[in-house]
Amino acid sequence: MSAGSGDRSGTNNPRSNVNRLSAENVTLAYDQRVIAEKLSVEIPDNSFTVIVGPNACGKSTLLRALSRMLRPSDGRVLLDGSVIQSMPAKQVARTLGLLPQSSIAPDGITVGDLVGRGRYPHQGILRQWSAEDERVVQESMAQTGIAELADRYVDELSGGQRQRVWIAMALAQQTPLLLLDEPTTYLDIQHQIDVLDLCAELHEEQGRTLVAVLHDLNHAARYATHLIALRGGEVIAEGAPKDVVTADLVERVFGLRCQIIDDPETGTPLVVPAARKGRTQREKAAVTGAS
């Protein structure tokens, strides 16, 4: 059915041989507008899965369904074998963290206090704020480069700074699964790479399962262990980046003619768009030199 579907990166749960997070034949809609129908996706455990596709193809909608933010009108999303909609919210929040595409902070809240809210799922009647909570918050702010902003009000920050604050809050939640909807939005290129490097570290060094929506296909190919390519609410291809990112696939999914070369730094697929109107740099140079 899909390119590379037999080559899933990440290992399955050794206890049950079933991945922790999946969607089975889900139909996703907003009001009466159907975004995806009978869509099935399995997130390989211990993977860094990236969902790619053109605008309005259902990437963020799928992520919302996987995170319990959107109830499927048909089908089901499973977390650890249970229908996610039937699970207590706090139980889900201790297992699965979410960085949504657009987040609004309460008025007058400081960076430190907002990041601290990531510890809410771990609180209870018999467990209030602890030294461990404080350590996790401080560590999360340090990892995202916002420790010096701890006492600043969130509404005073730039878009890029606010994005890093939300990422820090998601990290403070300390969940084994972390879902991120366009985590590099508002960030300059340096901070984009910083955030993606951090995601790779969480996956490689801490064993977390990450699912991210990214617009940059080259970033996706460089960082993902597992790619899911969507178009029109349908999985067109999935698997390891080297199997998914082909010139044919890019044209089919994105409508872009291109060449695929090896990234000189990582060896992962690198998409090089075809020159405008088919003219190469050599052809342009020849025309310029002749004039």
PDB file of C-alpha atoms in Angstrom:
ATOM      1  CA  MET A   1       0.000   0.000   0.000  1.00  0.00           C
ATOM      2  CA  SER A   2       2.731   2.476   0.873  1.00  0.00           C
ATOM      3  CA  ALA A   3       6.338   2.921  -0.102  1.00  0.00           C
ATOM      4  CA  GLY A   4       8.744   1.698   2.504  1.00  0.00           C
ATOM      5  CA  SER A   5       5.939   0.441   4.755  1.00  0.00           C
ATOM      6  CA  GLY A   6       7.855  -2.741   5.442  1.00  0.00           C
ATOM      7  CA  ASP A   7      10.850  -0.842   6.823  1.00  0.00           C
ATOM      8  CA  ARG A   8       9.620   0.788   9.987  1.00  0.00           C
ATOM      9  CA  SER A   9      12.324   2.384  12.094  1.00  0.00           C
ATOM     10  CA  GLY A  10      12.060   2.132  15.857  1.00  0.00           C
ATOM     11  CA  THR A  11      11.387  -1.065  17.754  1.00  0.00           C
ATOM     12  CA  ASN A  12       8.052  -2.443  18.810  1.00  0.00           C
ATOM     13  CA  ASN A  13       7.012  -2.734  22.433  1.00  0.00           C
ATOM     14  CA  PRO A  14       8.759  -5.966  23.516  1.00  0.00           C
ATOM     15  CA  ARG A  15       6.038  -6.758  26.064  1.00  0.00           C
ATOM     16  CA  SER A  16       3.120  -6.870  23.642  1.00  0.00           C
ATOM     17  CA  ASN A  17       4.614  -6.475  20.151  1.00  0.00           C
ATOM     18  CA  VAL A  18       2.087  -3.674  19.667  1.00  0.00           C
ATOM     19  CA  ASN A  19       3.122  -0.053  19.327  1.00  0.00           C
ATOM     20  CA  ARG A  20       1.909   2.263  22.074  1.00  0.00           C
ATOM     21  CA  LEU A  21       0.147   4.798  19.840  1.00  0.00           C
ATOM     22  CA  SER A  22      -1.958   4.126  16.763  1.00  0.00           C
ATOM     23  CA  ALA A  23      -5.009   5.230  14.819  1.00  0.00           C
ATOM     24  CA  GLU A  24      -7.326   2.605  13.361  1.00  0.00           C
ATOM     25  CA  ASN A  25      -9.616   3.485  10.455  1.00  0.00           C
ATOM     26  CA  VAL A  26     -10.299   6.962  11.798  1.00  0.00           C
ATOM     27  CA  THR A  27     -12.479   9.493  10.051  1.00  0.00           C
ATOM     28  CA  LEU A  28     -11.510  13.023  11.060  1.00  0.00           C
ATOM     29  CA  ALA A  29     -13.691  16.036  10.449  1.00  0.00           C
ATOM     30  CA  TYR A  30     -14.373  19.592  11.578  1.00  0.00           C
ATOM     31  CA  ASP A  31     -18.131  20.101  11.671  1.00  0.00           C
ATOM     32  CA  GLN A  32     -19.251  18.511   8.406  1.00  0.00           C
ATOM     33  CA  ARG A  33     -15.938  18.937   6.565  1.00  0.00           C
ATOM     34  CA  VAL A  34     -14.137  15.595   6.355  1.00  0.00           C
ATOM     35  CA  ILE A  35     -10.334  15.887   6.445  1.00  0.00           C
ATOM     36  CA  ALA A  36      -9.430  12.203   6.437  1.00  0.00           C
ATOM     37  CA  GLU A  37     -11.479   9.040   6.042  1.00  0.00           C
ATOM     38  CA  LYS A  38     -10.609   5.508   7.158  1.00  0.00           C
ATOM     39  CA  LEU A  39      -7.063   6.576   7.987  1.00  0.00           C
ATOM     40  CA  SER A  40      -4.817   4.113   9.819  1.00  0.00           C
ATOM     41  CA  VAL A  41      -1.411   5.000  11.247  1.00  0.00           C
ATOM     42  CA  GLU A  42       0.909   3.235  13.665  1.00  0.00           C
ATOM     43  CA  ILE A  43       3.658   5.155  15.429  1.00  0.00           C
ATOM     44  CA  PRO A  44       6.702   2.892  15.866  1.00  0.00           C
ATOM     45  CA  ASP A  45       7.865   2.805  19.469  1.00  0.00           C
ATOM     46  CA  ASN A  46      11.181   4.516  20.223  1.00  0.00           C
ATOM     47  CA  SER A  47      11.063   6.348  16.892  1.00  0.00           C
ATOM     48  CA  PHE A  48      11.308   9.958  15.836  1.00  0.00           C
ATOM     49  CA  THR A  49       8.357   9.958  13.459  1.00  0.00           C
ATOM     50  CA  VAL A  50       7.795  12.994  11.256  1.00  0.00           C
ATOM     51  CA  ILE A  51       4.575  13.659   9.347  1.00  0.00           C
ATOM     52  CA  VAL A  52       4.988  15.615   6.108  1.00  0.00           C
ATOM     53  CA  GLY A  53       2.716  16.721   3.315  1.00  0.00           C
ATOM     54  CA  PRO A  54       1.319  19.794   1.551  1.00  0.00           C
ATOM     55  CA  ASN A  55      -0.838  22.379   3.281  1.00  0.00           C
ATOM     56  CA  ALA A  56      -4.310  21.203   4.350  1.00  0.00           C
ATOM     57  CA  CYS A  57      -3.503  17.522   3.835  1.00  0.00           C
ATOM     58  CA  GLY A  58      -4.454  16.558   7.397  1.00  0.00           C
ATOM     59  CA  LYS A  59      -1.083  16.553   9.190  1.00  0.00           C
ATOM     60  CA  SER A  60      -2.117  18.689  12.167  1.00  0.00           C
ATOM     61  CA  THR A  61      -5.570  17.117  12.227  1.00  0.00           C
ATOM     62  CA  LEU A  62      -4.016  13.663  12.570  1.00  0.00           C
ATOM     63  CA  LEU A  63      -1.738  14.897  15.356  1.00  0.00           C
ATOM     64  CA  ARG A  64      -4.730  16.373  17.201  1.00  0.00           C
ATOM     65  CA  ALA A  65      -6.511  13.025  16.977  1.00  0.00           C
ATOM     66  CA  LEU A  66      -3.452  11.129  18.217  1.00  0.00           C
ATOM     67  CA  SER A  67      -3.208  13.512  21.184  1.00  0.00           C
ATOM     68  CA  ARG A  68      -6.916  13.215  22.193  1.00  0.00           C
ATOM     69  CA  MET A  69      -7.609  16.838  21.207  1.00  0.00           C
ATOM     70  CA  LEU A  70      -9.928  15.769  18.372  1.00  0.00           C
ATOM     71  CA  ARG A  71     -12.415  12.926  18.683  1.00  0.00           C
ATOM     72  CA  PRO A  72     -12.674  10.829  15.499  1.00  0.00           C
ATOM     73  CA  SER A  73     -16.164  10.666  14.049  1.00  0.00           C
ATOM     74  CA  ASP A  74     -15.411   7.031  13.260  1.00  0.00           C
ATOM     75  CA  GLY A  75     -12.644   4.596  14.123  1.00  0.00           C
ATOM     76  CA  ARG A  76     -10.441   4.825  17.194  1.00  0.00           C
ATOM     77  CA  VAL A  77      -7.079   6.006  18.523  1.00  0.00           C
ATOM     78  CA  LEU A  78      -5.318   3.577  20.845  1.00  0.00           C
ATOM     79  CA  LEU A  79      -2.822   4.443  23.565  1.00  0.00           C
ATOM     80  CA  ASP A  80      -1.250   1.451  25.296  1.00  0.00           C
ATOM     81  CA  GLY A  81      -4.069  -0.708  23.976  1.00  0.00           C
ATOM     82  CA  SER A  82      -6.892   1.483  25.327  1.00  0.00           C
ATOM     83  CA  VAL A  83      -9.164   3.817  23.397  1.00  0.00           C
ATOM     84  CA  ILE A  84      -7.615   7.184  24.205  1.00  0.00           C
ATOM     85  CA  GLN A  85     -10.960   8.991  24.482  1.00  0.00           C
ATOM     86  CA  SER A  86     -12.027   6.641  27.284  1.00  0.00           C
ATOM     87  CA  MET A  87      -8.893   7.197  29.380  1.00  0.00           C
ATOM     88  CA  PRO A  88      -8.725   9.722  32.258  1.00  0.00           C
ATOM     89  CA  ALA A  89      -7.160  12.986  31.102  1.00  0.00           C
ATOM     90  CA  LYS A  90      -4.457  12.902  33.752  1.00  0.00           C
ATOM     91  CA  GLN A  91      -3.441   9.376  32.810  1.00  0.00           C
ATOM     92  CA  VAL A  92      -3.066  10.435  29.188  1.00  0.00           C
ATOM     93  CA  ALA A  93      -1.106  13.533  30.222  1.00  0.00           C
ATOM     94  CA  ARG A  94       1.397  11.420  32.169  1.00  0.00           C
ATOM     95  CA  THR A  95       2.034   9.344  29.049  1.00  0.00           C
ATOM     96  CA  LEU A  96       1.669  11.730  26.140  1.00  0.00           C
ATOM     97  CA  GLY A  97       2.750  15.360  25.861  1.00  0.00           C
ATOM     98  CA  LEU A  98       1.602  17.772  23.164  1.00  0.00           C
ATOM     99  CA  LEU A  99       2.997  20.978  21.720  1.00  0.00           C
ATOM    100  CA  PRO A 100       0.054  22.354  19.694  1.00  0.00           C
ATOM    101  CA  GLN A 101       0.446  24.577  16.659  1.00  0.00           C
ATOM    102  CA  SER A 102      -0.970  27.655  18.358  1.00  0.00           C
ATOM    103  CA  SER A 103      -0.878  28.179  22.107  1.00  0.00           C
ATOM    104  CA  ILE A 104      -2.094  31.129  24.158  1.00  0.00           C
ATOM    105  CA  ALA A 105      -0.595  31.776  27.581  1.00  0.00           C
ATOM    106  CA  PRO A 106      -2.706  33.163  30.445  1.00  0.00           C
ATOM    107  CA  ASP A 107      -2.299  36.910  30.980  1.00  0.00           C
ATOM    108  CA  GLY A 108       0.395  37.931  33.429  1.00  0.00           C
ATOM    109  CA  ILE A 109       2.119  34.546  33.702  1.00  0.00           C
ATOM    110  CA  THR A 110       5.894  34.284  33.901  1.00  0.00           C
ATOM    111  CA  VAL A 111       8.025  31.904  31.879  1.00  0.00           C
ATOM    112  CA  GLY A 112       8.955  29.875  34.940  1.00  0.00           C
ATOM    113  CA  ASP A 113       5.337  29.507  36.026  1.00  0.00           C
ATOM    114  CA  LEU A 114       4.187  28.446  32.552  1.00  0.00           C
ATOM    115  CA  VAL A 115       6.923  25.834  32.216  1.00  0.00           C
ATOM    116  CA  GLY A 116       5.986  24.663  35.719  1.00  0.00           C
ATOM    117  CA  ARG A 117       2.487  23.854  34.485  1.00  0.00           C
ATOM    118  CA  GLY A 118       4.056  20.966  32.604  1.00  0.00           C
ATOM    119  CA  ARG A 119       4.370  19.258  35.990  1.00  0.00           C
ATOM    120  CA  TYR A 120       0.591  19.312  36.596  1.00  0.00           C
ATOM    121  CA  PRO A 121      -0.012  15.671  35.566  1.00  0.00           C
ATOM    122  CA  HIS A 122       2.421  14.579  38.275  1.00  0.00           C
ATOM    123  CA  GLN A 123       0.641  16.501  41.047  1.00  0.00           C
ATOM    124  CA  GLY A 124      -2.064  15.095  43.279  1.00  0.00           C
ATOM    125  CA  ILE A 125      -3.651  15.309  46.687  1.00  0.00           C
ATOM    126  CA  LEU A 126      -0.719  13.469  48.242  1.00  0.00           C
ATOM    127  CA  ARG A 127       1.942  14.906  45.965  1.00  0.00           C
ATOM    128  CA  GLN A 128       2.431  18.638  45.747  1.00  0.00           C
ATOM    129  CA  TRP A 129       5.306  20.698  44.280  1.00  0.00           C
ATOM    130  CA  SER A 130       8.664  19.134  45.116  1.00  0.00           C
ATOM    131  CA  ALA A 131      12.373  19.674  44.667  1.00  0.00           C
ATOM    132  CA  GLU A 132      12.203  17.175  41.805  1.00  0.00           C
ATOM    133  CA  ASP A 133       9.568  19.290  40.040  1.00  0.00           C
ATOM    134  CA  GLU A 134      11.788  22.362  40.426  1.00  0.00           C
ATOM    135  CA  ARG A 135      14.790  20.467  39.061  1.00  0.00           C
ATOM    136  CA  VAL A 136      12.839  19.276  35.996  1.00  0.00           C
ATOM    137  CA  VAL A 137      11.552  22.803  35.273  1.00  0.00           C
ATOM    138  CA  GLN A 138      15.029  24.312  35.535  1.00  0.00           C
ATOM    139  CA  GLU A 139      16.487  21.569  33.342  1.00  0.00           C
ATOM    140  CA  SER A 140      13.755  22.014  30.714  1.00  0.00           C
ATOM    141  CA  MET A 141      14.377  25.762  30.546  1.00  0.00           C
ATOM    142  CA  ALA A 142      18.127  25.206  30.252  1.00  0.00           C
ATOM    143  CA  GLN A 143      17.647  22.661  27.443  1.00  0.00           C
ATOM    144  CA  THR A 144      15.610  25.151  25.419  1.00  0.00           C
ATOM    145  CA  GLY A 145      17.870  28.132  26.152  1.00  0.00           C
ATOM    146  CA  ILE A 146      15.331  30.175  28.113  1.00  0.00           C
ATOM    147  CA  ALA A 147      16.696  29.930  31.672  1.00  0.00           C
ATOM    148  CA  GLU A 148      17.502  33.643  31.701  1.00  0.00           C
ATOM    149  CA  LEU A 149      13.866  34.403  30.808  1.00  0.00           C
ATOM    150  CA  ALA A 150      12.383  32.603  33.834  1.00  0.00           C
ATOM    151  CA  ASP A 151      11.092  35.779  35.503  1.00  0.00           C
ATOM    152  CA  ARG A 152       9.903  37.492  32.314  1.00  0.00           C
ATOM    153  CA  TYR A 153       6.235  37.680  31.404  1.00  0.00           C
ATOM    154  CA  VAL A 154       5.387  35.420  28.485  1.00  0.00           C
ATOM    155  CA  ASP A 155       3.380  38.116  26.700  1.00  0.00           C
ATOM    156  CA  GLU A 156       6.507  40.302  26.577  1.00  0.00           C
ATOM    157  CA  LEU A 157       8.488  37.774  24.559  1.00  0.00           C
ATOM    158  CA  SER A 158       9.071  37.466  20.823  1.00  0.00           C
ATOM    159  CA  GLY A 159       7.325  34.741  18.853  1.00  0.00           C
ATOM    160  CA  GLY A 160      10.483  32.629  18.762  1.00  0.00           C
ATOM    161  CA  GLN A 161      11.056  32.974  22.497  1.00  0.00           C
ATOM    162  CA  ARG A 162       7.448  32.036  23.246  1.00  0.00           C
ATOM    163  CA  GLN A 163       7.764  28.957  21.074  1.00  0.00           C
ATOM    164  CA  ARG A 164      10.768  27.795  23.081  1.00  0.00           C
ATOM    165  CA  VAL A 165       8.820  28.379  26.314  1.00  0.00           C
ATOM    166  CA  TRP A 166       6.025  26.100  25.107  1.00  0.00           C
ATOM    167  CA  ILE A 167       8.579  23.466  24.119  1.00  0.00           C
ATOM    168  CA  ALA A 168      10.113  23.707  27.601  1.00  0.00           C
ATOM    169  CA  MET A 169       6.686  23.168  29.159  1.00  0.00           C
ATOM    170  CA  ALA A 170       6.181  20.054  27.034  1.00  0.00           C
ATOM    171  CA  LEU A 171       9.604  18.768  28.088  1.00  0.00           C
ATOM    172  CA  ALA A 172       8.790  19.406  31.763  1.00  0.00           C
ATOM    173  CA  GLN A 173       5.840  17.054  31.414  1.00  0.00           C
ATOM    174  CA  GLN A 174       8.396  14.216  31.049  1.00  0.00           C
ATOM    175  CA  THR A 175       6.213  11.901  29.012  1.00  0.00           C
ATOM    176  CA  PRO A 176       7.517   8.867  27.125  1.00  0.00           C
ATOM    177  CA  LEU A 177       5.593  10.061  24.038  1.00  0.00           C
ATOM    178  CA  LEU A 178       5.865  13.638  22.811  1.00  0.00           C
ATOM    179  CA  LEU A 179       3.820  15.112  19.951  1.00  0.00           C
ATOM    180  CA  LEU A 180       4.922  18.393  18.375  1.00  0.00           C
ATOM    181  CA  ASP A 181       2.927  20.331  15.796  1.00  0.00           C
ATOM    182  CA  GLU A 182       5.360  22.460  13.778  1.00  0.00           C
ATOM    183  CA  PRO A 183       7.812  22.972  16.680  1.00  0.00           C
ATOM    184  CA  THR A 184      10.109  25.187  14.583  1.00  0.00           C
ATOM    185  CA  THR A 185       7.429  27.791  13.823  1.00  0.00           C
ATOM    186  CA  TYR A 186       8.598  31.384  14.480  1.00  0.00           C
ATOM    187  CA  LEU A 187      12.206  30.256  14.980  1.00  0.00           C
ATOM    188  CA  ASP A 188      15.210  31.475  13.023  1.00  0.00           C
ATOM    189  CA  ILE A 189      17.381  28.848  11.335  1.00  0.00           C
ATOM    190  CA  GLN A 190      19.792  28.500  14.270  1.00  0.00           C
ATOM    191  CA  HIS A 191      16.999  27.893  16.773  1.00  0.00           C
ATOM    192  CA  GLN A 192      15.229  25.560  14.339  1.00  0.00           C
ATOM    193  CA  ILE A 193      18.304  23.346  14.285  1.00  0.00           C
ATOM    194  CA  ASP A 194      18.705  23.674  18.062  1.00  0.00           C
ATOM    195  CA  VAL A 195      15.136  22.454  18.610  1.00  0.00           C
ATOM    196  CA  LEU A 196      15.482  19.578  16.152  1.00  0.00           C
ATOM    197  CA  ASP A 197      18.831  18.571  17.680  1.00  0.00           C
ATOM    198  CA  LEU A 198      17.109  18.562  21.076  1.00  0.00           C
ATOM    199  CA  CYS A 199      14.331  16.359  19.699  1.00  0.00           C
ATOM    200  CA  ALA A 200      16.953  13.958  18.325  1.00  0.00           C
ATOM    201  CA  GLU A 201      18.644  13.838  21.749  1.00  0.00           C
ATOM    202  CA  LEU A 202      15.337  13.101  23.495  1.00  0.00           C
ATOM    203  CA  HIS A 203      14.815  10.230  21.096  1.00  0.00           C
ATOM    204  CA  GLU A 204      18.359   8.844  21.003  1.00  0.00           C
ATOM    205  CA  GLU A 205      19.514   9.408  24.579  1.00  0.00           C
ATOM    206  CA  GLN A 206      16.283   9.238  26.573  1.00  0.00           C
ATOM    207  CA  GLY A 207      14.415   6.713  24.460  1.00  0.00           C
ATOM    208  CA  ARG A 208      11.342   8.890  24.008  1.00  0.00           C
ATOM    209  CA  THR A 209       8.977   8.354  21.104  1.00  0.00           C
ATOM    210  CA  LEU A 210       8.496  11.628  19.223  1.00  0.00           C
ATOM    211  CA  VAL A 211       5.924  12.521  16.584  1.00  0.00           C
ATOM    212  CA  ALA A 212       6.346  15.868  14.825  1.00  0.00           C
ATOM    213  CA  VAL A 213       4.689  17.729  11.990  1.00  0.00           C
ATOM    214  CA  LEU A 214       7.294  19.550   9.899  1.00  0.00           C
ATOM    215  CA  HIS A 215       6.985  21.627   6.746  1.00  0.00           C
ATOM    216  CA  ASP A 216      10.647  21.443   5.765  1.00  0.00           C
ATOM    217  CA  LEU A 217      11.112  18.141   3.964  1.00  0.00           C
ATOM    218  CA  ASN A 218      14.908  18.314   4.211  1.00  0.00           C
ATOM    219  CA  HIS A 219      14.716  18.772   7.978  1.00  0.00           C
ATOM    220  CA  ALA A 220      12.286  15.856   8.143  1.00  0.00           C
ATOM    221  CA  ALA A 221      14.584  13.605   6.108  1.00  0.00           C
ATOM    222  CA  ARG A 222      17.616  14.548   8.213  1.00  0.00           C
ATOM    223  CA  TYR A 223      16.078  14.008  11.653  1.00  0.00           C
ATOM    224  CA  ALA A 224      13.312  11.422  11.299  1.00  0.00           C
ATOM    225  CA  THR A 225      13.789   7.714  11.807  1.00  0.00           C
ATOM    226  CA  HIS A 226      10.323   7.163  10.351  1.00  0.00           C
ATOM    227  CA  LEU A 227       8.471   9.344   7.829  1.00  0.00           C
ATOM    228  CA  ILE A 228       4.758   9.458   7.068  1.00  0.00           C
ATOM    229  CA  ALA A 229       3.808  11.312   3.875  1.00  0.00           C
ATOM    230  CA  LEU A 230       0.194  12.483   3.649  1.00  0.00           C
ATOM    231  CA  ARG A 231      -1.814  13.919   0.809  1.00  0.00           C
ATOM    232  CA  GLY A 232      -5.550  14.555   0.856  1.00  0.00           C
ATOM    233  CA  GLY A 233      -5.954  12.814   4.199  1.00  0.00           C
ATOM    234  CA  GLU A 234      -4.346   9.612   2.900  1.00  0.00           C
ATOM    235  CA  VAL A 235      -1.018   7.972   3.739  1.00  0.00           C
ATOM    236  CA  ILE A 236       0.879   7.953   0.453  1.00  0.00           C
ATOM    237  CA  ALA A 237       4.120   6.502   1.800  1.00  0.00           C
ATOM    238  CA  GLU A 238       5.805   5.683   5.083  1.00  0.00           C
ATOM    239  CA  GLY A 239       9.061   4.193   6.253  1.00  0.00           C
ATOM    240  CA  ALA A 240      12.696   5.179   6.587  1.00  0.00           C
ATOM    241  CA  PRO A 241      13.549   8.554   4.956  1.00  0.00           C
ATOM    242  CA  LYS A 242      15.865   6.911   2.411  1.00  0.00           C
ATOM    243  CA  ASP A 243      12.933   4.804   1.182  1.00  0.00           C
ATOM    244  CA  VAL A 244      10.270   7.511   1.287  1.00  0.00           C
ATOM    245  CA  VAL A 245      12.023  10.614  -0.038  1.00  0.00           C
ATOM    246  CA  THR A 246      12.321   9.952  -3.758  1.00  0.00           C
ATOM    247  CA  ALA A 247      11.882  12.299  -6.698  1.00  0.00           C
ATOM    248  CA  ASP A 248       8.699  10.479  -7.724  1.00  0.00           C
ATOM    249  CA  LEU A 249       7.241  10.718  -4.236  1.00  0.00           C
ATOM    250  CA  VAL A 250       8.036  14.425  -3.877  1.00  0.00           C
ATOM    251  CA  GLU A 251       6.352  15.175  -7.197  1.00  0.00           C
ATOM    252  CA  ARG A 252       3.354  13.019  -6.334  1.00  0.00           C
ATOM    253  CA  VAL A 253       2.838  14.472  -2.857  1.00  0.00           C
ATOM    254  CA  PHE A 254       4.010  18.065  -3.277  1.00  0.00           C
ATOM    255  CA  GLY A 255       3.744  18.576  -7.042  1.00  0.00           C
ATOM    256  CA  LEU A 256       7.435  19.539  -7.123  1.00  0.00           C
ATOM    257  CA  ARG A 257       9.957  18.346  -9.677  1.00  0.00           C
ATOM    258  CA  CYS A 258      13.318  17.784  -8.018  1.00  0.00           C
ATOM    259  CA  GLN A 259      16.478  15.779  -7.716  1.00  0.00           C
ATOM    260  CA  ILE A 260      17.379  13.790  -4.609  1.00  0.00           C
ATOM    261  CA  ILE A 261      21.030  13.838  -3.565  1.00  0.00           C
ATOM    262  CA  ASP A 262      22.836  12.719  -0.439  1.00  0.00           C
ATOM    263  CA  ASP A 263      23.127  15.333   2.285  1.00  0.00           C
ATOM    264  CA  PRO A 264      26.910  15.950   2.470  1.00  0.00           C
ATOM    265  CA  GLU A 265      26.726  16.163   6.283  1.00  0.00           C
ATOM    266  CA  THR A 266      24.483  13.221   7.152  1.00  0.00           C
ATOM    267  CA  GLY A 267      24.025  11.127   4.017  1.00  0.00           C
ATOM    268  CA  THR A 268      20.250  11.469   4.331  1.00  0.00           C
ATOM    269  CA  PRO A 269      18.109  12.411   1.297  1.00  0.00           C
ATOM    270  CA  LEU A 270      18.332  16.065   0.289  1.00  0.00           C
ATOM    271  CA  VAL A 271      15.672  17.556  -1.987  1.00  0.00           C
ATOM    272  CA  VAL A 272      16.986  19.915  -4.667  1.00  0.00           C
ATOM    273  CA  PRO A 273      14.091  21.588  -6.508  1.00  0.00           C
ATOM    274  CA  ALA A 274      14.280  21.777 -10.277  1.00  0.00           C
ATOM    275  CA  ALA A 275      15.397  25.149 -11.619  1.00  0.00           C
ATOM    276  CA  ARG A 276      12.648  27.582 -12.553  1.00  0.00           C
ATOM    277  CA  LYS A 277      11.306  26.785 -16.009  1.00  0.00           C
ATOM    278  CA  GLY A 278      13.837  23.985 -16.238  1.00  0.00           C
ATOM    279  CA  ARG A 279      16.854  26.276 -16.517  1.00  0.00           C
ATOM    280  CA  THR A 280      19.973  25.107 -14.714  1.00  0.00           C
ATOM    281  CA  GLN A 281      22.612  27.385 -13.213  1.00  0.00           C
ATOM    282  CA  ARG A 282      24.986  26.450 -16.056  1.00  0.00           C
ATOM    283  CA  GLU A 283      22.394  27.474 -18.635  1.00  0.00           C
ATOM    284  CA  LYS A 284      21.787  30.762 -16.841  1.00  0.00           C
ATOM    285  CA  ALA A 285      25.528  31.421 -16.636  1.00  0.00           C
ATOM    286  CA  ALA A 286      25.905  30.707 -20.343  1.00  0.00           C
ATOM    287  CA  VAL A 287      23.142  33.182 -21.185  1.00  0.00           C
ATOM    288  CA  THR A 288      24.642  35.825 -18.887  1.00  0.00           C
ATOM    289  CA  GLY A 289      28.116  35.312 -20.326  1.00  0.00           C
ATOM    290  CA  ALA A 290      26.858  35.667 -23.889  1.00  0.00           C
ATOM    291  CA  SER A 291      25.113  38.977 -23.252  1.00  0.00           C
TER     292      SER A 291
END
